[in-house]
Every structure is written in structure tokens, then in C-alpha cells.
């Protein structure tokens, strides 16, 4: 017997929604943001200079890339999966829509060896997401009940 399909199991959209053009400028020596594949979620950012991330240490790299994010969006700097899995190099950051300064990336090494980046190497990815703005903040004596409550960190099983 064939399984019934519910609306929650419908096929996802195959075409990405239209989004505004991302305007950017580059400092001298900087590399433009780019996607390796049209369907990639993030724009790769590269280091304009050679730099070494010490084992269990961190460095800040000025990419020389300035972006003008569309209204009601936020830029999230996310680790490159290959750097993370193979070398323990991670990065995280938030770019607010009003910020137009150079994007600076803090790279963290969780590995036992120094990692050398050459000028032009990919160091992070910029993922642009829609943003829900919080109007007012209200402190309450307790939060509304939910199915999940305060269960976290593996509470739903392996």
C-alpha cells in the first residue's frame, strides 16, 4: 500500500526566491565574494594575505570586503565545512544590515597543528538570511508551555 502524502511532505520549491542584488566594494588586494555553485547557501570570502592560525589559537583577518546587505537581512559568517572537519578551523560572526565596514573574520583553531592560509584561500562563508525584528522586550514571571519545554542537548534521542 502506498504511503499517503500530507501537506508537510510536499516537494520543496525548486526555484530560489528573487532577492535584491548584493552591492559590495573591495579594498586594494581584496578578493570578491563568490559562490562555487549556484545553489550554495553562502558566499565564500578569502584572505587577502598569508596568515597562520596557531594550534589552539585564533587570528582576525580583515577580508577587505564591504557589503551593503538588503534591508531586513542579516549576514552570518559560517565555518567552511572542509576547514572545520579536516583541520578544526571554525569561524562565526554576525554582520548587521547597517554595517558597511570591512568584514573581519576571527578564525579559531581547535587542532593540534598550526594552519597556514595563503593569500586567496577561502576562510569563511557569508550566509545572508531574512531577519525577524523584535519590537519590545517583556520580562514575565514564566514562559508559555510548549511541547519541548526546556528539554535540549539530545533530549529527542540519538
Tab-separated table of N, CA and C in Angstrom:
chain	number	residue	atom	x	y	z
A	1	UNK	N	0.842	-1.168	0.000
A	1	UNK	CA	0.000	0.000	0.000
A	1	UNK	C	0.897	1.245	0.000
A	2	UNK	N	0.600	2.189	-0.834
A	2	UNK	CA	1.395	3.413	-0.940
A	2	UNK	C	1.111	4.318	0.251
A	3	UNK	N	2.159	4.979	0.702
A	3	UNK	CA	2.007	5.899	1.827
A	3	UNK	C	1.250	7.142	1.375
A	4	UNK	N	0.422	7.674	2.262
A	4	UNK	CA	-0.292	8.905	1.959
A	4	UNK	C	0.646	10.084	2.161
A	5	UNK	N	0.514	11.067	1.326
A	5	UNK	CA	1.301	12.294	1.467
A	5	UNK	C	0.480	13.338	2.189
A	6	UNK	N	1.107	13.999	3.137
A	6	UNK	CA	0.446	15.112	3.801
A	6	UNK	C	1.065	16.395	3.286
A	7	UNK	N	0.446	17.506	3.602
A	7	UNK	CA	0.969	18.784	3.114
A	7	UNK	C	2.369	19.055	3.644
A	8	UNK	N	2.705	18.543	4.803
A	8	UNK	CA	4.041	18.763	5.366
A	8	UNK	C	5.117	18.029	4.576
A	9	UNK	N	4.728	17.044	3.755
A	9	UNK	CA	5.693	16.263	2.993
A	9	UNK	C	5.755	16.676	1.529
A	10	UNK	N	5.154	17.788	1.152
A	10	UNK	CA	5.170	18.211	-0.240
A	10	UNK	C	6.592	18.514	-0.684
A	11	UNK	N	6.807	18.419	-1.989
A	11	UNK	CA	8.124	18.691	-2.552
A	11	UNK	C	8.506	20.147	-2.303
A	12	UNK	N	9.782	20.405	-2.001
A	12	UNK	CA	10.216	21.787	-1.797
A	12	UNK	C	10.214	22.552	-3.116
A	13	UNK	N	10.171	23.859	-3.026
A	13	UNK	CA	10.275	24.711	-4.213
A	13	UNK	C	11.590	24.416	-4.912
A	14	UNK	N	11.578	24.418	-6.227
A	14	UNK	CA	12.808	24.136	-6.961
A	14	UNK	C	13.502	25.403	-7.430
A	15	UNK	N	12.839	26.536	-7.303
A	15	UNK	CA	13.454	27.785	-7.722
A	15	UNK	C	13.609	28.694	-6.509
A	16	UNK	N	14.794	29.254	-6.366
A	16	UNK	CA	15.056	30.152	-5.243
A	16	UNK	C	14.230	31.429	-5.408
A	17	UNK	N	13.798	32.018	-4.304
A	17	UNK	CA	13.048	33.268	-4.406
A	17	UNK	C	13.948	34.390	-4.926
A	18	UNK	N	13.326	35.372	-5.554
A	18	UNK	CA	14.076	36.528	-6.045
A	18	UNK	C	14.602	37.328	-4.856
A	19	UNK	N	15.841	37.769	-4.944
A	19	UNK	CA	16.435	38.599	-3.899
A	19	UNK	C	17.121	39.787	-4.552
A	20	UNK	N	17.264	40.881	-3.813
A	20	UNK	CA	17.947	42.046	-4.378
A	20	UNK	C	19.415	41.742	-4.675
A	21	UNK	N	19.998	42.587	-5.476
A	21	UNK	CA	21.427	42.479	-5.790
A	21	UNK	C	22.228	42.820	-4.544
A	22	UNK	N	23.315	42.101	-4.300
A	22	UNK	CA	24.201	42.414	-3.180
A	22	UNK	C	25.293	43.351	-3.685
A	23	UNK	N	25.283	44.576	-3.181
A	23	UNK	CA	26.304	45.553	-3.562
A	23	UNK	C	27.511	45.380	-2.652
A	24	UNK	N	28.720	45.485	-3.234
A	24	UNK	CA	29.935	45.370	-2.432
A	24	UNK	C	31.042	46.230	-3.020
A	25	UNK	N	31.999	46.584	-2.171
A	25	UNK	CA	33.227	47.247	-2.602
A	25	UNK	C	34.391	46.456	-2.033
A	26	UNK	N	35.559	46.659	-2.634
A	26	UNK	CA	36.756	45.935	-2.212
A	26	UNK	C	37.882	46.899	-1.902
A	27	UNK	N	38.582	46.644	-0.810
A	27	UNK	CA	39.831	47.344	-0.547
A	27	UNK	C	40.885	46.782	-1.492
A	28	UNK	N	41.969	47.509	-1.661
A	28	UNK	CA	43.044	47.047	-2.538
A	28	UNK	C	43.552	45.680	-2.078
A	29	UNK	N	43.658	44.752	-3.004
A	29	UNK	CA	44.159	43.415	-2.710
A	29	UNK	C	43.111	42.424	-2.256
A	30	UNK	N	41.877	42.896	-2.021
A	30	UNK	CA	40.810	42.004	-1.547
A	30	UNK	C	40.224	41.201	-2.707
A	31	UNK	N	39.655	40.064	-2.370
A	31	UNK	CA	39.014	39.180	-3.341
A	31	UNK	C	37.501	39.340	-3.251
A	32	UNK	N	36.798	39.330	-4.382
A	32	UNK	CA	35.338	39.473	-4.325
A	32	UNK	C	34.673	38.236	-3.722
A	33	UNK	N	33.539	38.425	-3.044
A	33	UNK	CA	32.784	37.269	-2.561
A	33	UNK	C	32.280	36.482	-3.764
A	34	UNK	N	32.205	35.160	-3.617
A	34	UNK	CA	31.741	34.341	-4.738
A	34	UNK	C	31.140	33.040	-4.241
A	35	UNK	N	30.311	32.451	-5.105
A	35	UNK	CA	29.738	31.130	-4.855
A	35	UNK	C	30.443	30.128	-5.753
A	36	UNK	N	30.749	28.969	-5.215
A	36	UNK	CA	31.327	27.906	-6.039
A	36	UNK	C	30.254	27.293	-6.936
A	37	UNK	N	29.023	27.211	-6.423
A	37	UNK	CA	27.904	26.626	-7.166
A	37	UNK	C	26.687	27.532	-6.997
A	38	UNK	N	25.849	27.598	-8.004
A	38	UNK	CA	24.686	28.487	-7.976
A	38	UNK	C	23.759	28.211	-6.795
A	39	UNK	N	23.721	26.976	-6.318
A	39	UNK	CA	22.810	26.624	-5.227
A	39	UNK	C	23.459	26.698	-3.845
A	40	UNK	N	24.710	27.130	-3.751
A	40	UNK	CA	25.373	27.257	-2.449
A	40	UNK	C	24.672	28.305	-1.595
A	41	UNK	N	24.539	28.039	-0.317
A	41	UNK	CA	23.882	28.965	0.604
A	41	UNK	C	24.755	30.176	0.904
A	42	UNK	N	26.067	29.984	0.932
A	42	UNK	CA	26.963	31.050	1.348
A	42	UNK	C	27.849	31.568	0.230
A	43	UNK	N	28.324	32.790	0.437
A	43	UNK	CA	29.312	33.409	-0.439
A	43	UNK	C	30.674	33.219	0.212
A	44	UNK	N	31.600	32.622	-0.504
A	44	UNK	CA	32.936	32.399	0.040
A	44	UNK	C	33.687	33.718	0.157
A	45	UNK	N	34.363	33.900	1.284
A	45	UNK	CA	35.247	35.045	1.494
A	45	UNK	C	36.665	34.516	1.622
A	46	UNK	N	37.610	35.263	1.067
A	46	UNK	CA	39.009	34.828	1.023
A	46	UNK	C	39.898	35.781	1.809
A	47	UNK	N	41.041	35.275	2.232
A	47	UNK	CA	42.016	36.130	2.898
A	47	UNK	C	42.858	36.848	1.839
A	48	UNK	N	43.082	38.152	2.010
A	48	UNK	CA	43.925	38.865	1.055
A	48	UNK	C	45.419	38.720	1.359
A	49	UNK	N	45.741	38.135	2.503
A	49	UNK	CA	47.145	37.999	2.921
A	49	UNK	C	47.395	36.596	3.457
A	50	UNK	N	48.643	36.175	3.425
A	50	UNK	CA	49.021	34.908	4.056
A	50	UNK	C	48.961	35.091	5.568
A	51	UNK	N	48.474	34.093	6.264
A	51	UNK	CA	48.352	34.168	7.720
A	51	UNK	C	48.391	32.759	8.293
A	52	UNK	N	48.935	32.640	9.497
A	52	UNK	CA	48.983	31.357	10.191
A	52	UNK	C	48.072	31.404	11.403
A	53	UNK	N	47.196	30.414	11.513
A	53	UNK	CA	46.365	30.262	12.707
A	53	UNK	C	47.098	29.280	13.607
A	54	UNK	N	47.538	29.736	14.791
A	54	UNK	CA	48.286	28.825	15.662
A	54	UNK	C	47.398	27.730	16.238
A	55	UNK	N	47.994	26.574	16.496
A	55	UNK	CA	47.266	25.466	17.119
A	55	UNK	C	46.586	25.963	18.390
A	56	UNK	N	45.321	25.657	18.535
A	56	UNK	CA	44.515	26.045	19.703
A	56	UNK	C	44.503	27.553	19.921
A	57	UNK	N	44.710	28.316	18.850
A	57	UNK	CA	44.711	29.773	18.936
A	57	UNK	C	43.718	30.378	17.958
A	58	UNK	N	43.849	31.677	17.747
A	58	UNK	CA	42.938	32.369	16.837
A	58	UNK	C	43.644	33.549	16.191
A	59	UNK	N	43.101	34.003	15.076
A	59	UNK	CA	43.568	35.211	14.397
A	59	UNK	C	42.350	35.941	13.845
A	60	UNK	N	42.506	37.240	13.639
A	60	UNK	CA	41.476	38.041	12.982
A	60	UNK	C	42.025	38.467	11.628
A	61	UNK	N	41.241	38.232	10.580
A	61	UNK	CA	41.647	38.584	9.223
A	61	UNK	C	40.672	39.621	8.673
A	62	UNK	N	41.209	40.737	8.194
A	62	UNK	CA	40.420	41.757	7.513
A	62	UNK	C	40.316	41.337	6.053
A	63	UNK	N	39.116	40.974	5.605
A	63	UNK	CA	38.946	40.488	4.231
A	63	UNK	C	39.030	41.604	3.197
A	64	UNK	N	38.822	42.850	3.629
A	64	UNK	CA	38.789	43.963	2.686
A	64	UNK	C	37.511	44.014	1.871
A	65	UNK	N	36.527	43.198	2.237
A	65	UNK	CA	35.230	43.165	1.551
A	65	UNK	C	34.230	43.976	2.368
A	66	UNK	N	33.543	44.897	1.700
A	66	UNK	CA	32.482	45.696	2.308
A	66	UNK	C	31.197	45.343	1.576
A	67	UNK	N	30.121	45.065	2.308
A	67	UNK	CA	28.848	44.732	1.669
A	67	UNK	C	27.757	45.673	2.153
A	68	UNK	N	26.761	45.855	1.305
A	68	UNK	CA	25.552	46.580	1.687
A	68	UNK	C	24.425	45.561	1.674
A	69	UNK	N	24.149	45.018	2.854
A	69	UNK	CA	23.120	43.988	2.954
A	69	UNK	C	21.743	44.584	2.688
A	70	UNK	N	20.861	43.825	2.041
A	70	UNK	CA	19.496	44.300	1.829
A	70	UNK	C	18.794	44.544	3.164
A	71	UNK	N	17.826	45.444	3.156
A	71	UNK	CA	17.033	45.716	4.358
A	71	UNK	C	16.401	44.422	4.853
A	72	UNK	N	16.255	44.324	6.144
A	72	UNK	CA	15.603	43.174	6.791
A	72	UNK	C	16.351	41.865	6.594
A	73	UNK	N	17.680	41.954	6.464
A	73	UNK	CA	18.508	40.752	6.387
A	73	UNK	C	19.642	40.863	7.395
A	74	UNK	N	20.313	39.756	7.611
A	74	UNK	CA	21.498	39.708	8.459
A	74	UNK	C	22.511	38.812	7.754
A	75	UNK	N	23.769	39.145	7.869
A	75	UNK	CA	24.828	38.303	7.318
A	75	UNK	C	25.427	37.459	8.429
A	76	UNK	N	25.469	36.163	8.219
A	76	UNK	CA	26.052	35.249	9.200
A	76	UNK	C	27.342	34.680	8.619
A	77	UNK	N	28.441	34.841	9.343
A	77	UNK	CA	29.699	34.218	8.944
A	77	UNK	C	29.692	32.804	9.499
A	78	UNK	N	29.856	31.839	8.618
A	78	UNK	CA	29.788	30.430	9.000
A	78	UNK	C	31.055	29.715	8.547
A	79	UNK	N	31.454	28.738	9.327
A	79	UNK	CA	32.660	27.962	9.027
A	79	UNK	C	32.542	27.264	7.679
A	80	UNK	N	33.658	27.158	6.978
A	80	UNK	CA	33.731	26.318	5.781
A	80	UNK	C	33.793	24.881	6.281
A	81	UNK	N	32.942	24.011	5.756
A	81	UNK	CA	32.856	22.652	6.291
A	81	UNK	C	34.168	21.888	6.161
A	82	UNK	N	34.870	22.043	5.056
A	82	UNK	CA	36.139	21.332	4.876
A	82	UNK	C	37.191	21.771	5.875
A	83	UNK	N	37.290	23.082	6.126
A	83	UNK	CA	38.252	23.578	7.117
A	83	UNK	C	37.906	23.057	8.503
A	84	UNK	N	36.618	23.017	8.808
A	84	UNK	CA	36.169	22.557	10.114
A	84	UNK	C	36.449	21.069	10.295
A	85	UNK	N	35.988	20.251	9.365
A	85	UNK	CA	36.101	18.795	9.505
A	85	UNK	C	37.548	18.319	9.395
A	86	UNK	N	38.285	18.850	8.435
A	86	UNK	CA	39.645	18.357	8.182
A	86	UNK	C	40.713	18.976	9.077
A	87	UNK	N	40.496	20.238	9.510
A	87	UNK	CA	41.572	20.940	10.213
A	87	UNK	C	41.148	21.590	11.532
A	88	UNK	N	39.877	21.494	11.899
A	88	UNK	CA	39.420	22.082	13.155
A	88	UNK	C	39.414	23.601	13.151
A	89	UNK	N	39.281	24.218	11.970
A	89	UNK	CA	39.247	25.678	11.859
A	89	UNK	C	37.790	26.116	11.767
A	90	UNK	N	37.359	26.979	12.691
A	90	UNK	CA	35.978	27.454	12.703
A	90	UNK	C	35.934	28.975	12.697
A	91	UNK	N	34.783	29.494	12.306
A	91	UNK	CA	34.549	30.940	12.324
A	91	UNK	C	33.064	31.184	12.508
A	92	UNK	N	32.736	32.208	13.221
A	92	UNK	CA	31.349	32.615	13.427
A	92	UNK	C	31.316	34.131	13.520
A	93	UNK	N	30.235	34.726	13.086
A	93	UNK	CA	30.096	36.167	13.205
A	93	UNK	C	28.751	36.622	12.687
A	94	UNK	N	28.394	37.849	13.050
A	94	UNK	CA	27.141	38.460	12.623
A	94	UNK	C	27.463	39.791	11.963
A	95	UNK	N	26.898	40.013	10.772
A	95	UNK	CA	27.048	41.281	10.074
A	95	UNK	C	25.666	41.932	10.041
A	96	UNK	N	25.520	43.059	10.728
A	96	UNK	CA	24.247	43.774	10.741
A	96	UNK	C	24.045	44.501	9.417
A	97	UNK	N	22.777	44.662	9.014
A	97	UNK	CA	22.457	45.265	7.722
A	97	UNK	C	23.015	46.681	7.581
A	98	UNK	N	23.129	47.422	8.652
A	98	UNK	CA	23.630	48.789	8.567
A	98	UNK	C	25.143	48.913	8.527
A	99	UNK	N	25.865	47.818	8.760
A	99	UNK	CA	27.333	47.851	8.802
A	99	UNK	C	27.894	47.777	7.386
A	100	UNK	N	28.748	48.735	7.039
A	100	UNK	CA	29.367	48.732	5.713
A	100	UNK	C	30.892	48.735	5.792
A	101	UNK	N	31.436	48.546	6.970
A	101	UNK	CA	32.890	48.452	7.110
A	101	UNK	C	33.399	47.136	6.554
A	102	UNK	N	34.712	46.999	6.514
A	102	UNK	CA	35.313	45.753	6.020
A	102	UNK	C	34.905	44.588	6.917
A	103	UNK	N	34.607	43.462	6.301
A	103	UNK	CA	34.260	42.262	7.061
A	103	UNK	C	35.543	41.666	7.618
A	104	UNK	N	35.569	41.536	8.937
A	104	UNK	CA	36.710	40.927	9.626
A	104	UNK	C	36.265	39.569	10.153
A	105	UNK	N	37.125	38.591	9.997
A	105	UNK	CA	36.787	37.214	10.347
A	105	UNK	C	37.733	36.722	11.428
A	106	UNK	N	37.179	36.223	12.529
A	106	UNK	CA	38.012	35.599	13.550
A	106	UNK	C	37.984	34.100	13.317
A	107	UNK	N	39.161	33.550	13.048
A	107	UNK	CA	39.306	32.114	12.833
A	107	UNK	C	39.855	31.480	14.097
A	108	UNK	N	39.257	30.371	14.503
A	108	UNK	CA	39.675	29.632	15.687
A	108	UNK	C	40.228	28.282	15.253
A	109	UNK	N	41.345	27.875	15.846
A	109	UNK	CA	41.890	26.549	15.588
A	109	UNK	C	41.620	25.661	16.793
A	110	UNK	N	40.992	24.542	16.532
A	110	UNK	CA	40.759	23.537	17.565
A	110	UNK	C	41.687	22.350	17.352
A	111	UNK	N	42.634	22.511	16.430
A	111	UNK	CA	43.553	21.435	16.078
A	111	UNK	C	44.880	21.535	16.808
A	112	UNK	N	45.683	20.484	16.677
A	112	UNK	CA	46.983	20.411	17.343
A	112	UNK	C	48.121	20.965	16.493
A	113	UNK	N	47.835	21.378	15.265
A	113	UNK	CA	48.866	21.905	14.375
A	113	UNK	C	48.505	23.311	13.922
A	114	UNK	N	49.539	24.138	13.700
A	114	UNK	CA	49.313	25.438	13.088
A	114	UNK	C	48.719	25.214	11.701
A	115	UNK	N	47.901	26.150	11.236
A	115	UNK	CA	47.332	26.044	9.891
A	115	UNK	C	47.691	27.306	9.118
A	116	UNK	N	48.296	27.127	7.945
A	116	UNK	CA	48.748	28.252	7.129
A	116	UNK	C	47.759	28.497	5.997
A	117	UNK	N	47.254	29.727	5.927
A	117	UNK	CA	46.440	30.180	4.805
A	117	UNK	C	47.319	31.021	3.896
A	118	UNK	N	47.214	30.795	2.598
A	118	UNK	CA	47.886	31.634	1.610
A	118	UNK	C	46.898	32.693	1.137
A	119	UNK	N	47.396	33.819	0.645
A	119	UNK	CA	46.520	34.849	0.089
A	119	UNK	C	45.635	34.217	-0.980
A	120	UNK	N	44.336	34.476	-0.900
A	120	UNK	CA	43.381	33.923	-1.858
A	120	UNK	C	42.667	32.681	-1.378
A	121	UNK	N	43.106	32.097	-0.258
A	121	UNK	CA	42.424	30.916	0.283
A	121	UNK	C	41.071	31.309	0.880
A	122	UNK	N	40.086	30.428	0.732
A	122	UNK	CA	38.771	30.638	1.336
A	122	UNK	C	38.885	30.455	2.844
A	123	UNK	N	38.263	31.386	3.602
A	123	UNK	CA	38.372	31.313	5.061
A	123	UNK	C	37.028	31.182	5.774
A	124	UNK	N	35.955	31.628	5.157
A	124	UNK	CA	34.631	31.578	5.781
A	124	UNK	C	33.596	31.744	4.690
A	125	UNK	N	32.329	31.641	5.069
A	125	UNK	CA	31.269	31.925	4.106
A	125	UNK	C	30.257	32.869	4.735
A	126	UNK	N	29.768	33.778	3.912
A	126	UNK	CA	28.764	34.750	4.328
A	126	UNK	C	27.405	34.247	3.865
A	127	UNK	N	26.542	33.941	4.827
A	127	UNK	CA	25.188	33.476	4.534
A	127	UNK	C	24.240	34.618	4.884
A	128	UNK	N	23.444	35.038	3.918
A	128	UNK	CA	22.523	36.156	4.123
A	128	UNK	C	21.128	35.589	4.364
A	129	UNK	N	20.545	35.973	5.499
A	129	UNK	CA	19.252	35.424	5.926
A	129	UNK	C	18.251	36.537	6.196
A	130	UNK	N	16.947	36.255	6.012
A	130	UNK	CA	15.932	37.227	6.413
A	130	UNK	C	15.951	37.374	7.930
A	131	UNK	N	15.580	38.539	8.399
A	131	UNK	CA	15.651	38.824	9.831
A	131	UNK	C	14.281	39.203	10.369
A	132	UNK	N	13.896	38.588	11.471
A	132	UNK	CA	12.671	38.960	12.178
A	132	UNK	C	13.073	39.906	13.305
A	133	UNK	N	12.570	41.130	13.254
A	133	UNK	CA	12.918	42.110	14.277
A	133	UNK	C	12.025	41.962	15.501
A	134	UNK	N	12.619	42.083	16.665
A	134	UNK	CA	11.887	42.051	17.925
A	134	UNK	C	11.480	43.480	18.251
A	135	UNK	N	10.197	43.690	18.474
A	135	UNK	CA	9.710	45.023	18.811
A	135	UNK	C	10.086	45.386	20.235
A	136	UNK	N	9.312	44.935	21.186
A	136	UNK	CA	9.564	45.233	22.587
A	136	UNK	C	10.007	43.974	23.315
A	137	UNK	N	10.718	44.168	24.399
A	137	UNK	CA	11.098	43.066	25.283
A	137	UNK	C	10.215	43.135	26.518
A	138	UNK	N	9.715	41.997	26.955
A	138	UNK	CA	8.851	41.956	28.124
A	138	UNK	C	9.315	40.846	29.048
A	139	UNK	N	9.726	41.211	30.258
A	139	UNK	CA	10.080	40.204	31.245
A	139	UNK	C	8.796	39.706	31.886
A	140	UNK	N	8.658	38.373	31.957
A	140	UNK	CA	7.467	37.762	32.530
A	140	UNK	C	7.884	36.824	33.656
A	141	UNK	N	6.918	36.416	34.472
A	141	UNK	CA	7.236	35.517	35.584
A	141	UNK	C	7.471	34.090	35.105
A	142	UNK	N	6.831	33.697	33.995
A	142	UNK	CA	7.078	32.378	33.409
A	142	UNK	C	6.708	32.414	31.936
A	143	UNK	N	7.275	31.481	31.185
A	143	UNK	CA	7.024	31.393	29.749
A	143	UNK	C	5.869	30.449	29.471
A	144	UNK	N	5.212	30.630	28.336
A	144	UNK	CA	4.120	29.746	27.936
A	144	UNK	C	4.650	28.327	27.773
A	145	UNK	N	3.777	27.343	28.031
A	145	UNK	CA	4.142	25.937	27.839
A	145	UNK	C	4.330	25.642	26.356
A	146	UNK	N	5.213	24.694	26.067
A	146	UNK	CA	5.398	24.207	24.697
A	146	UNK	C	5.622	22.703	24.757
A	147	UNK	N	5.533	22.038	23.611
A	147	UNK	CA	5.764	20.593	23.574
A	147	UNK	C	7.168	20.247	24.048
A	148	UNK	N	8.138	21.074	23.726
A	148	UNK	CA	9.533	20.772	24.041
A	148	UNK	C	9.927	21.237	25.440
A	149	UNK	N	9.410	22.377	25.849
A	149	UNK	CA	9.791	22.902	27.159
A	149	UNK	C	11.272	23.206	27.224
A	150	UNK	N	11.906	22.819	28.323
A	150	UNK	CA	13.337	23.101	28.478
A	150	UNK	C	14.212	21.897	28.136
A	151	UNK	N	13.658	20.908	27.441
A	151	UNK	CA	14.436	19.727	27.048
A	151	UNK	C	15.362	20.090	25.893
A	152	UNK	N	16.622	19.761	26.031
A	152	UNK	CA	17.597	20.075	24.986
A	152	UNK	C	18.773	19.135	25.051
A	153	UNK	N	19.778	19.395	24.233
A	153	UNK	CA	21.027	18.626	24.222
A	153	UNK	C	20.795	17.119	24.162
A	154	UNK	N	20.140	16.677	23.093
A	154	UNK	CA	19.956	15.241	22.891
A	154	UNK	C	18.694	14.671	23.486
A	155	UNK	N	17.803	15.512	23.949
A	155	UNK	CA	16.603	15.015	24.626
A	155	UNK	C	15.656	14.265	23.697
A	156	UNK	N	15.806	14.425	22.378
A	156	UNK	CA	14.907	13.731	21.445
A	156	UNK	C	15.467	12.394	20.990
A	157	UNK	N	16.596	11.990	21.526
A	157	UNK	CA	17.187	10.693	21.183
A	157	UNK	C	18.398	10.832	20.284
A	158	UNK	N	18.967	9.671	19.950
A	158	UNK	CA	20.178	9.649	19.125
A	158	UNK	C	19.879	9.858	17.682
